[in-house]
Amino acid sequence: MNAKTEKLRFPIGQYQKPDNLDKEQLTMYIQLLKDFPKQLREEVMVMNAAQLAKPYRKHGWTALQVVHHLADSHMNAYIRCKLALTEDTPVIKPYDETRWANLEDGRCAPVELSVALVEGIHERWCILLQSLSEADFTKSFYHPEHKREISIAEMLAMYTWHSAHHLSHIEISAKAK
């Protein structure tokens, strides 16, 4: 993969697990998750149909698919978080995000539907996250594709990155000629 393609694929860089996941860092991540829906809405609601239909890179998803993917992915993350809190290291069910993105609702549903879903998911998720103790953040689920446990704290860091990562893809589509 050439450098230009890599930059379009990972405009903010690839996810790097932070060394420090202390209370201050987790509080910052929760605030970023809380702020994300507003940023998403501001970016996509001014985009026209042509911009939403534009892939952020060759062979990439359209901006519309990215928005629907965010709703799908963050719904799954919220549920995984609740499973980790209510079960003893549950094994989560992975899903094929590309196949989900290519289903009819992922390609064609109005963008507002997924923006509203992200808003609702993040509001509930942040209420939940703000209520957690330090011990709760160490609870985890087992991800069979990654073949390891992922704590709620790490998942929070990952989805903060995921939000910014895909917001950058949407911004690329919005600016494309």
mmCIF file with all atom_site columns, C-alpha atoms in Angstrom:
data_model
loop_
_atom_site.group_PDB
_atom_site.id
_atom_site.type_symbol
_atom_site.label_atom_id
_atom_site.label_alt_id
_atom_site.label_comp_id
_atom_site.label_asym_id
_atom_site.label_entity_id
_atom_site.label_seq_id
_atom_site.pdbx_PDB_ins_code
_atom_site.Cartn_x
_atom_site.Cartn_y
_atom_site.Cartn_z
_atom_site.occupancy
_atom_site.B_iso_or_equiv
_atom_site.pdbx_formal_charge
_atom_site.auth_seq_id
_atom_site.auth_comp_id
_atom_site.auth_asym_id
_atom_site.auth_atom_id
_atom_site.pdbx_PDB_model_num
ATOM 1   C CA . MET A 1 1   ? 0.000   0.000   0.000  1.00 0.00 ? 1   MET A CA 1
ATOM 2   C CA . ASN A 1 2   ? 1.469   3.366   -0.969 1.00 0.00 ? 2   ASN A CA 1
ATOM 3   C CA . ALA A 1 3   ? 1.839   6.263   1.479  1.00 0.00 ? 3   ALA A CA 1
ATOM 4   C CA . LYS A 1 4   ? -1.036  8.289   -0.013 1.00 0.00 ? 4   LYS A CA 1
ATOM 5   C CA . THR A 1 5   ? -3.461  5.360   0.229  1.00 0.00 ? 5   THR A CA 1
ATOM 6   C CA . GLU A 1 6   ? -2.289  4.642   3.782  1.00 0.00 ? 6   GLU A CA 1
ATOM 7   C CA . LYS A 1 7   ? -2.859  8.316   4.741  1.00 0.00 ? 7   LYS A CA 1
ATOM 8   C CA . LEU A 1 8   ? -6.405  8.189   3.325  1.00 0.00 ? 8   LEU A CA 1
ATOM 9   C CA . ARG A 1 9   ? -7.087  4.875   5.025  1.00 0.00 ? 9   ARG A CA 1
ATOM 10  C CA . PHE A 1 10  ? -5.737  6.054   8.397  1.00 0.00 ? 10  PHE A CA 1
ATOM 11  C CA . PRO A 1 11  ? -5.862  9.871   8.298  1.00 0.00 ? 11  PRO A CA 1
ATOM 12  C CA . ILE A 1 12  ? -5.194  10.201  12.032 1.00 0.00 ? 12  ILE A CA 1
ATOM 13  C CA . GLY A 1 13  ? -2.877  7.184   12.181 1.00 0.00 ? 13  GLY A CA 1
ATOM 14  C CA . GLN A 1 14  ? -3.608  3.642   13.269 1.00 0.00 ? 14  GLN A CA 1
ATOM 15  C CA . TYR A 1 15  ? -5.002  2.967   16.714 1.00 0.00 ? 15  TYR A CA 1
ATOM 16  C CA . GLN A 1 16  ? -2.331  2.766   19.392 1.00 0.00 ? 16  GLN A CA 1
ATOM 17  C CA . LYS A 1 17  ? -3.343  1.442   22.803 1.00 0.00 ? 17  LYS A CA 1
ATOM 18  C CA . PRO A 1 18  ? -2.423  4.145   25.323 1.00 0.00 ? 18  PRO A CA 1
ATOM 19  C CA . ASP A 1 19  ? 0.101   3.273   28.006 1.00 0.00 ? 19  ASP A CA 1
ATOM 20  C CA . ASN A 1 20  ? -1.855  5.198   30.596 1.00 0.00 ? 20  ASN A CA 1
ATOM 21  C CA . LEU A 1 21  ? -5.547  4.579   31.195 1.00 0.00 ? 21  LEU A CA 1
ATOM 22  C CA . ASP A 1 22  ? -5.908  6.391   34.515 1.00 0.00 ? 22  ASP A CA 1
ATOM 23  C CA . LYS A 1 23  ? -9.017  8.156   35.809 1.00 0.00 ? 23  LYS A CA 1
ATOM 24  C CA . GLU A 1 24  ? -8.033  11.487  34.216 1.00 0.00 ? 24  GLU A CA 1
ATOM 25  C CA . GLN A 1 25  ? -7.476  9.870   30.803 1.00 0.00 ? 25  GLN A CA 1
ATOM 26  C CA . LEU A 1 26  ? -10.755 7.932   31.021 1.00 0.00 ? 26  LEU A CA 1
ATOM 27  C CA . THR A 1 27  ? -12.634 11.117  31.961 1.00 0.00 ? 27  THR A CA 1
ATOM 28  C CA . MET A 1 28  ? -11.158 12.818  28.887 1.00 0.00 ? 28  MET A CA 1
ATOM 29  C CA . TYR A 1 29  ? -12.188 9.881   26.660 1.00 0.00 ? 29  TYR A CA 1
ATOM 30  C CA . ILE A 1 30  ? -15.738 9.979   28.003 1.00 0.00 ? 30  ILE A CA 1
ATOM 31  C CA . GLN A 1 31  ? -15.929 13.696  27.210 1.00 0.00 ? 31  GLN A CA 1
ATOM 32  C CA . LEU A 1 32  ? -14.666 13.035  23.672 1.00 0.00 ? 32  LEU A CA 1
ATOM 33  C CA . LEU A 1 33  ? -17.354 10.365  23.202 1.00 0.00 ? 33  LEU A CA 1
ATOM 34  C CA . LYS A 1 34  ? -19.924 12.803  24.562 1.00 0.00 ? 34  LYS A CA 1
ATOM 35  C CA . ASP A 1 35  ? -18.824 15.524  22.103 1.00 0.00 ? 35  ASP A CA 1
ATOM 36  C CA . PHE A 1 36  ? -18.589 13.260  19.051 1.00 0.00 ? 36  PHE A CA 1
ATOM 37  C CA . PRO A 1 37  ? -22.288 13.163  18.009 1.00 0.00 ? 37  PRO A CA 1
ATOM 38  C CA . LYS A 1 38  ? -22.393 16.965  17.741 1.00 0.00 ? 38  LYS A CA 1
ATOM 39  C CA . GLN A 1 39  ? -19.248 16.959  15.603 1.00 0.00 ? 39  GLN A CA 1
ATOM 40  C CA . LEU A 1 40  ? -20.713 14.226  13.411 1.00 0.00 ? 40  LEU A CA 1
ATOM 41  C CA . ARG A 1 41  ? -24.002 16.089  12.981 1.00 0.00 ? 41  ARG A CA 1
ATOM 42  C CA . GLU A 1 42  ? -22.238 19.358  12.139 1.00 0.00 ? 42  GLU A CA 1
ATOM 43  C CA . GLU A 1 43  ? -20.119 17.623  9.499  1.00 0.00 ? 43  GLU A CA 1
ATOM 44  C CA . VAL A 1 44  ? -22.709 15.484  7.721  1.00 0.00 ? 44  VAL A CA 1
ATOM 45  C CA . MET A 1 45  ? -25.822 17.644  7.854  1.00 0.00 ? 45  MET A CA 1
ATOM 46  C CA . VAL A 1 46  ? -24.224 20.244  5.572  1.00 0.00 ? 46  VAL A CA 1
ATOM 47  C CA . MET A 1 47  ? -23.114 17.644  3.042  1.00 0.00 ? 47  MET A CA 1
ATOM 48  C CA . ASN A 1 48  ? -25.110 17.227  -0.145 1.00 0.00 ? 48  ASN A CA 1
ATOM 49  C CA . ALA A 1 49  ? -26.104 13.898  -1.686 1.00 0.00 ? 49  ALA A CA 1
ATOM 50  C CA . ALA A 1 50  ? -23.064 13.857  -3.981 1.00 0.00 ? 50  ALA A CA 1
ATOM 51  C CA . GLN A 1 51  ? -20.680 14.370  -1.056 1.00 0.00 ? 51  GLN A CA 1
ATOM 52  C CA . LEU A 1 52  ? -22.413 11.654  0.976  1.00 0.00 ? 52  LEU A CA 1
ATOM 53  C CA . ALA A 1 53  ? -22.133 9.297   -2.010 1.00 0.00 ? 53  ALA A CA 1
ATOM 54  C CA . LYS A 1 54  ? -18.405 9.987   -2.389 1.00 0.00 ? 54  LYS A CA 1
ATOM 55  C CA . PRO A 1 55  ? -15.950 7.375   -1.122 1.00 0.00 ? 55  PRO A CA 1
ATOM 56  C CA . TYR A 1 56  ? -13.218 8.804   1.081  1.00 0.00 ? 56  TYR A CA 1
ATOM 57  C CA . ARG A 1 57  ? -10.674 6.780   -0.920 1.00 0.00 ? 57  ARG A CA 1
ATOM 58  C CA . LYS A 1 58  ? -10.601 4.488   -3.941 1.00 0.00 ? 58  LYS A CA 1
ATOM 59  C CA . HIS A 1 59  ? -12.376 1.239   -3.004 1.00 0.00 ? 59  HIS A CA 1
ATOM 60  C CA . GLY A 1 60  ? -13.424 2.795   0.301  1.00 0.00 ? 60  GLY A CA 1
ATOM 61  C CA . TRP A 1 61  ? -16.870 3.314   1.749  1.00 0.00 ? 61  TRP A CA 1
ATOM 62  C CA . THR A 1 62  ? -18.958 6.328   0.907  1.00 0.00 ? 62  THR A CA 1
ATOM 63  C CA . ALA A 1 63  ? -19.414 8.990   3.555  1.00 0.00 ? 63  ALA A CA 1
ATOM 64  C CA . LEU A 1 64  ? -22.979 7.716   3.989  1.00 0.00 ? 64  LEU A CA 1
ATOM 65  C CA . GLN A 1 65  ? -21.736 4.173   4.615  1.00 0.00 ? 65  GLN A CA 1
ATOM 66  C CA . VAL A 1 66  ? -19.227 5.512   7.145  1.00 0.00 ? 66  VAL A CA 1
ATOM 67  C CA . VAL A 1 67  ? -22.003 7.256   9.091  1.00 0.00 ? 67  VAL A CA 1
ATOM 68  C CA . HIS A 1 68  ? -24.126 4.095   9.085  1.00 0.00 ? 68  HIS A CA 1
ATOM 69  C CA . HIS A 1 69  ? -21.049 2.070   10.096 1.00 0.00 ? 69  HIS A CA 1
ATOM 70  C CA . LEU A 1 70  ? -20.513 4.394   13.056 1.00 0.00 ? 70  LEU A CA 1
ATOM 71  C CA . ALA A 1 71  ? -24.043 3.664   14.270 1.00 0.00 ? 71  ALA A CA 1
ATOM 72  C CA . ASP A 1 72  ? -23.593 -0.094  13.765 1.00 0.00 ? 72  ASP A CA 1
ATOM 73  C CA . SER A 1 73  ? -20.179 -0.219  15.388 1.00 0.00 ? 73  SER A CA 1
ATOM 74  C CA . HIS A 1 74  ? -20.995 2.000   18.344 1.00 0.00 ? 74  HIS A CA 1
ATOM 75  C CA . MET A 1 75  ? -24.225 0.086   19.037 1.00 0.00 ? 75  MET A CA 1
ATOM 76  C CA . ASN A 1 76  ? -22.140 -3.078  19.210 1.00 0.00 ? 76  ASN A CA 1
ATOM 77  C CA . ALA A 1 77  ? -19.560 -1.393  21.462 1.00 0.00 ? 77  ALA A CA 1
ATOM 78  C CA . TYR A 1 78  ? -22.247 -0.136  23.843 1.00 0.00 ? 78  TYR A CA 1
ATOM 79  C CA . ILE A 1 79  ? -23.741 -3.626  24.079 1.00 0.00 ? 79  ILE A CA 1
ATOM 80  C CA . ARG A 1 80  ? -20.295 -5.174  24.584 1.00 0.00 ? 80  ARG A CA 1
ATOM 81  C CA . CYS A 1 81  ? -19.671 -2.717  27.405 1.00 0.00 ? 81  CYS A CA 1
ATOM 82  C CA . LYS A 1 82  ? -22.929 -3.729  29.104 1.00 0.00 ? 82  LYS A CA 1
ATOM 83  C CA . LEU A 1 83  ? -22.099 -7.418  28.623 1.00 0.00 ? 83  LEU A CA 1
ATOM 84  C CA . ALA A 1 84  ? -18.683 -6.902  30.237 1.00 0.00 ? 84  ALA A CA 1
ATOM 85  C CA . LEU A 1 85  ? -20.372 -5.203  33.194 1.00 0.00 ? 85  LEU A CA 1
ATOM 86  C CA . THR A 1 86  ? -23.008 -7.875  33.695 1.00 0.00 ? 86  THR A CA 1
ATOM 87  C CA . GLU A 1 87  ? -21.216 -11.125 32.821 1.00 0.00 ? 87  GLU A CA 1
ATOM 88  C CA . ASP A 1 88  ? -17.883 -12.689 33.686 1.00 0.00 ? 88  ASP A CA 1
ATOM 89  C CA . THR A 1 89  ? -15.620 -11.991 30.681 1.00 0.00 ? 89  THR A CA 1
ATOM 90  C CA . PRO A 1 90  ? -18.243 -12.764 28.034 1.00 0.00 ? 90  PRO A CA 1
ATOM 91  C CA . VAL A 1 91  ? -17.197 -13.909 24.583 1.00 0.00 ? 91  VAL A CA 1
ATOM 92  C CA . ILE A 1 92  ? -18.600 -11.322 22.198 1.00 0.00 ? 92  ILE A CA 1
ATOM 93  C CA . LYS A 1 93  ? -19.915 -12.018 18.713 1.00 0.00 ? 93  LYS A CA 1
ATOM 94  C CA . PRO A 1 94  ? -17.882 -10.364 15.979 1.00 0.00 ? 94  PRO A CA 1
ATOM 95  C CA . TYR A 1 95  ? -19.626 -9.152  12.846 1.00 0.00 ? 95  TYR A CA 1
ATOM 96  C CA . ASP A 1 96  ? -18.497 -8.506  9.293  1.00 0.00 ? 96  ASP A CA 1
ATOM 97  C CA . GLU A 1 97  ? -18.564 -4.703  9.136  1.00 0.00 ? 97  GLU A CA 1
ATOM 98  C CA . THR A 1 98  ? -18.003 -4.647  5.360  1.00 0.00 ? 98  THR A CA 1
ATOM 99  C CA . ARG A 1 99  ? -20.981 -6.906  4.735  1.00 0.00 ? 99  ARG A CA 1
ATOM 100 C CA . TRP A 1 100 ? -23.077 -4.794  7.119  1.00 0.00 ? 100 TRP A CA 1
ATOM 101 C CA . ALA A 1 101 ? -21.992 -1.618  5.285  1.00 0.00 ? 101 ALA A CA 1
ATOM 102 C CA . ASN A 1 102 ? -23.067 -3.144  1.978  1.00 0.00 ? 102 ASN A CA 1
ATOM 103 C CA . LEU A 1 103 ? -26.572 -4.075  3.130  1.00 0.00 ? 103 LEU A CA 1
ATOM 104 C CA . GLU A 1 104 ? -29.346 -1.826  1.821  1.00 0.00 ? 104 GLU A CA 1
ATOM 105 C CA . ASP A 1 105 ? -29.669 0.240   4.994  1.00 0.00 ? 105 ASP A CA 1
ATOM 106 C CA . GLY A 1 106 ? -25.893 0.747   5.092  1.00 0.00 ? 106 GLY A CA 1
ATOM 107 C CA . ARG A 1 107 ? -25.827 2.019   1.517  1.00 0.00 ? 107 ARG A CA 1
ATOM 108 C CA . CYS A 1 108 ? -29.092 3.912   1.174  1.00 0.00 ? 108 CYS A CA 1
ATOM 109 C CA . ALA A 1 109 ? -30.836 4.822   4.451  1.00 0.00 ? 109 ALA A CA 1
ATOM 110 C CA . PRO A 1 110 ? -31.134 8.545   5.181  1.00 0.00 ? 110 PRO A CA 1
ATOM 111 C CA . VAL A 1 111 ? -28.063 9.859   6.991  1.00 0.00 ? 111 VAL A CA 1
ATOM 112 C CA . GLU A 1 112 ? -30.221 11.437  9.711  1.00 0.00 ? 112 GLU A CA 1
ATOM 113 C CA . LEU A 1 113 ? -31.267 7.992   10.969 1.00 0.00 ? 113 LEU A CA 1
ATOM 114 C CA . SER A 1 114 ? -27.728 7.002   11.890 1.00 0.00 ? 114 SER A CA 1
ATOM 115 C CA . VAL A 1 115 ? -26.792 10.446  13.182 1.00 0.00 ? 115 VAL A CA 1
ATOM 116 C CA . ALA A 1 116 ? -29.760 10.206  15.558 1.00 0.00 ? 116 ALA A CA 1
ATOM 117 C CA . LEU A 1 117 ? -28.742 6.663   16.565 1.00 0.00 ? 117 LEU A CA 1
ATOM 118 C CA . VAL A 1 118 ? -25.197 7.804   17.332 1.00 0.00 ? 118 VAL A CA 1
ATOM 119 C CA . GLU A 1 119 ? -26.588 10.681  19.400 1.00 0.00 ? 119 GLU A CA 1
ATOM 120 C CA . GLY A 1 120 ? -28.791 8.356   21.447 1.00 0.00 ? 120 GLY A CA 1
ATOM 121 C CA . ILE A 1 121 ? -26.174 5.627   21.848 1.00 0.00 ? 121 ILE A CA 1
ATOM 122 C CA . HIS A 1 122 ? -23.508 8.070   22.958 1.00 0.00 ? 122 HIS A CA 1
ATOM 123 C CA . GLU A 1 123 ? -25.820 9.795   25.413 1.00 0.00 ? 123 GLU A CA 1
ATOM 124 C CA . ARG A 1 124 ? -26.721 6.483   27.072 1.00 0.00 ? 124 ARG A CA 1
ATOM 125 C CA . TRP A 1 125 ? -23.157 5.152   26.826 1.00 0.00 ? 125 TRP A CA 1
ATOM 126 C CA . CYS A 1 126 ? -21.694 8.241   28.489 1.00 0.00 ? 126 CYS A CA 1
ATOM 127 C CA . ILE A 1 127 ? -24.258 8.106   31.311 1.00 0.00 ? 127 ILE A CA 1
ATOM 128 C CA . LEU A 1 128 ? -23.200 4.500   31.877 1.00 0.00 ? 128 LEU A CA 1
ATOM 129 C CA . LEU A 1 129 ? -19.464 5.218   31.618 1.00 0.00 ? 129 LEU A CA 1
ATOM 130 C CA . GLN A 1 130 ? -19.671 8.158   34.026 1.00 0.00 ? 130 GLN A CA 1
ATOM 131 C CA . SER A 1 131 ? -21.257 5.888   36.637 1.00 0.00 ? 131 SER A CA 1
ATOM 132 C CA . LEU A 1 132 ? -18.449 3.314   36.588 1.00 0.00 ? 132 LEU A CA 1
ATOM 133 C CA . SER A 1 133 ? -15.947 2.731   39.351 1.00 0.00 ? 133 SER A CA 1
ATOM 134 C CA . GLU A 1 134 ? -12.251 2.255   38.642 1.00 0.00 ? 134 GLU A CA 1
ATOM 135 C CA . ALA A 1 135 ? -12.785 -1.489  39.124 1.00 0.00 ? 135 ALA A CA 1
ATOM 136 C CA . ASP A 1 136 ? -15.599 -1.478  36.547 1.00 0.00 ? 136 ASP A CA 1
ATOM 137 C CA . PHE A 1 137 ? -13.226 -0.117  33.899 1.00 0.00 ? 137 PHE A CA 1
ATOM 138 C CA . THR A 1 138 ? -11.049 -3.211  34.339 1.00 0.00 ? 138 THR A CA 1
ATOM 139 C CA . LYS A 1 139 ? -13.924 -5.556  33.475 1.00 0.00 ? 139 LYS A CA 1
ATOM 140 C CA . SER A 1 140 ? -13.536 -7.066  30.054 1.00 0.00 ? 140 SER A CA 1
ATOM 141 C CA . PHE A 1 141 ? -14.924 -9.170  27.255 1.00 0.00 ? 141 PHE A CA 1
ATOM 142 C CA . TYR A 1 142 ? -13.138 -11.719 25.102 1.00 0.00 ? 142 TYR A CA 1
ATOM 143 C CA . HIS A 1 143 ? -12.864 -10.864 21.413 1.00 0.00 ? 143 HIS A CA 1
ATOM 144 C CA . PRO A 1 144 ? -12.455 -14.100 19.407 1.00 0.00 ? 144 PRO A CA 1
ATOM 145 C CA . GLU A 1 145 ? -11.043 -12.338 16.315 1.00 0.00 ? 145 GLU A CA 1
ATOM 146 C CA . HIS A 1 146 ? -8.342  -10.604 18.366 1.00 0.00 ? 146 HIS A CA 1
ATOM 147 C CA . LYS A 1 147 ? -7.944  -13.690 20.566 1.00 0.00 ? 147 LYS A CA 1
ATOM 148 C CA . ARG A 1 148 ? -7.682  -11.644 23.748 1.00 0.00 ? 148 ARG A CA 1
ATOM 149 C CA . GLU A 1 149 ? -9.592  -9.866  26.473 1.00 0.00 ? 149 GLU A CA 1
ATOM 150 C CA . ILE A 1 150 ? -10.394 -6.171  25.995 1.00 0.00 ? 150 ILE A CA 1
ATOM 151 C CA . SER A 1 151 ? -11.180 -4.096  29.069 1.00 0.00 ? 151 SER A CA 1
ATOM 152 C CA . ILE A 1 152 ? -13.840 -1.404  29.151 1.00 0.00 ? 152 ILE A CA 1
ATOM 153 C CA . ALA A 1 153 ? -11.041 1.142   29.617 1.00 0.00 ? 153 ALA A CA 1
ATOM 154 C CA . GLU A 1 154 ? -9.250  -0.038  26.470 1.00 0.00 ? 154 GLU A CA 1
ATOM 155 C CA . MET A 1 155 ? -12.515 -0.180  24.539 1.00 0.00 ? 155 MET A CA 1
ATOM 156 C CA . LEU A 1 156 ? -13.207 3.416   25.558 1.00 0.00 ? 156 LEU A CA 1
ATOM 157 C CA . ALA A 1 157 ? -9.800  4.496   24.201 1.00 0.00 ? 157 ALA A CA 1
ATOM 158 C CA . MET A 1 158 ? -10.390 2.494   21.032 1.00 0.00 ? 158 MET A CA 1
ATOM 159 C CA . TYR A 1 159 ? -13.807 4.007   20.329 1.00 0.00 ? 159 TYR A CA 1
ATOM 160 C CA . THR A 1 160 ? -12.576 7.516   20.991 1.00 0.00 ? 160 THR A CA 1
ATOM 161 C CA . TRP A 1 161 ? -10.002 6.850   18.266 1.00 0.00 ? 161 TRP A CA 1
ATOM 162 C CA . HIS A 1 162 ? -12.666 5.160   16.081 1.00 0.00 ? 162 HIS A CA 1
ATOM 163 C CA . SER A 1 163 ? -14.881 8.246   16.265 1.00 0.00 ? 163 SER A CA 1
ATOM 164 C CA . ALA A 1 164 ? -12.084 10.626  15.222 1.00 0.00 ? 164 ALA A CA 1
ATOM 165 C CA . HIS A 1 165 ? -10.818 8.157   12.591 1.00 0.00 ? 165 HIS A CA 1
ATOM 166 C CA . HIS A 1 166 ? -14.139 7.982   10.767 1.00 0.00 ? 166 HIS A CA 1
ATOM 167 C CA . LEU A 1 167 ? -14.938 11.670  11.250 1.00 0.00 ? 167 LEU A CA 1
ATOM 168 C CA . SER A 1 168 ? -11.729 12.301  9.309  1.00 0.00 ? 168 SER A CA 1
ATOM 169 C CA . HIS A 1 169 ? -12.963 10.000  6.525  1.00 0.00 ? 169 HIS A CA 1
ATOM 170 C CA . ILE A 1 170 ? -16.202 11.966  6.341  1.00 0.00 ? 170 ILE A CA 1
ATOM 171 C CA . GLU A 1 171 ? -14.283 15.249  6.209  1.00 0.00 ? 171 GLU A CA 1
ATOM 172 C CA . ILE A 1 172 ? -12.192 13.875  3.326  1.00 0.00 ? 172 ILE A CA 1
ATOM 173 C CA . SER A 1 173 ? -15.377 12.981  1.407  1.00 0.00 ? 173 SER A CA 1
ATOM 174 C CA . ALA A 1 174 ? -16.855 16.417  2.101  1.00 0.00 ? 174 ALA A CA 1
ATOM 175 C CA . LYS A 1 175 ? -13.789 18.167  0.688  1.00 0.00 ? 175 LYS A CA 1
ATOM 176 C CA . ALA A 1 176 ? -13.392 15.924  -2.380 1.00 0.00 ? 176 ALA A CA 1
ATOM 177 C CA . LYS A 1 177 ? -14.138 17.469  -5.747 1.00 0.00 ? 177 LYS A CA 1
#
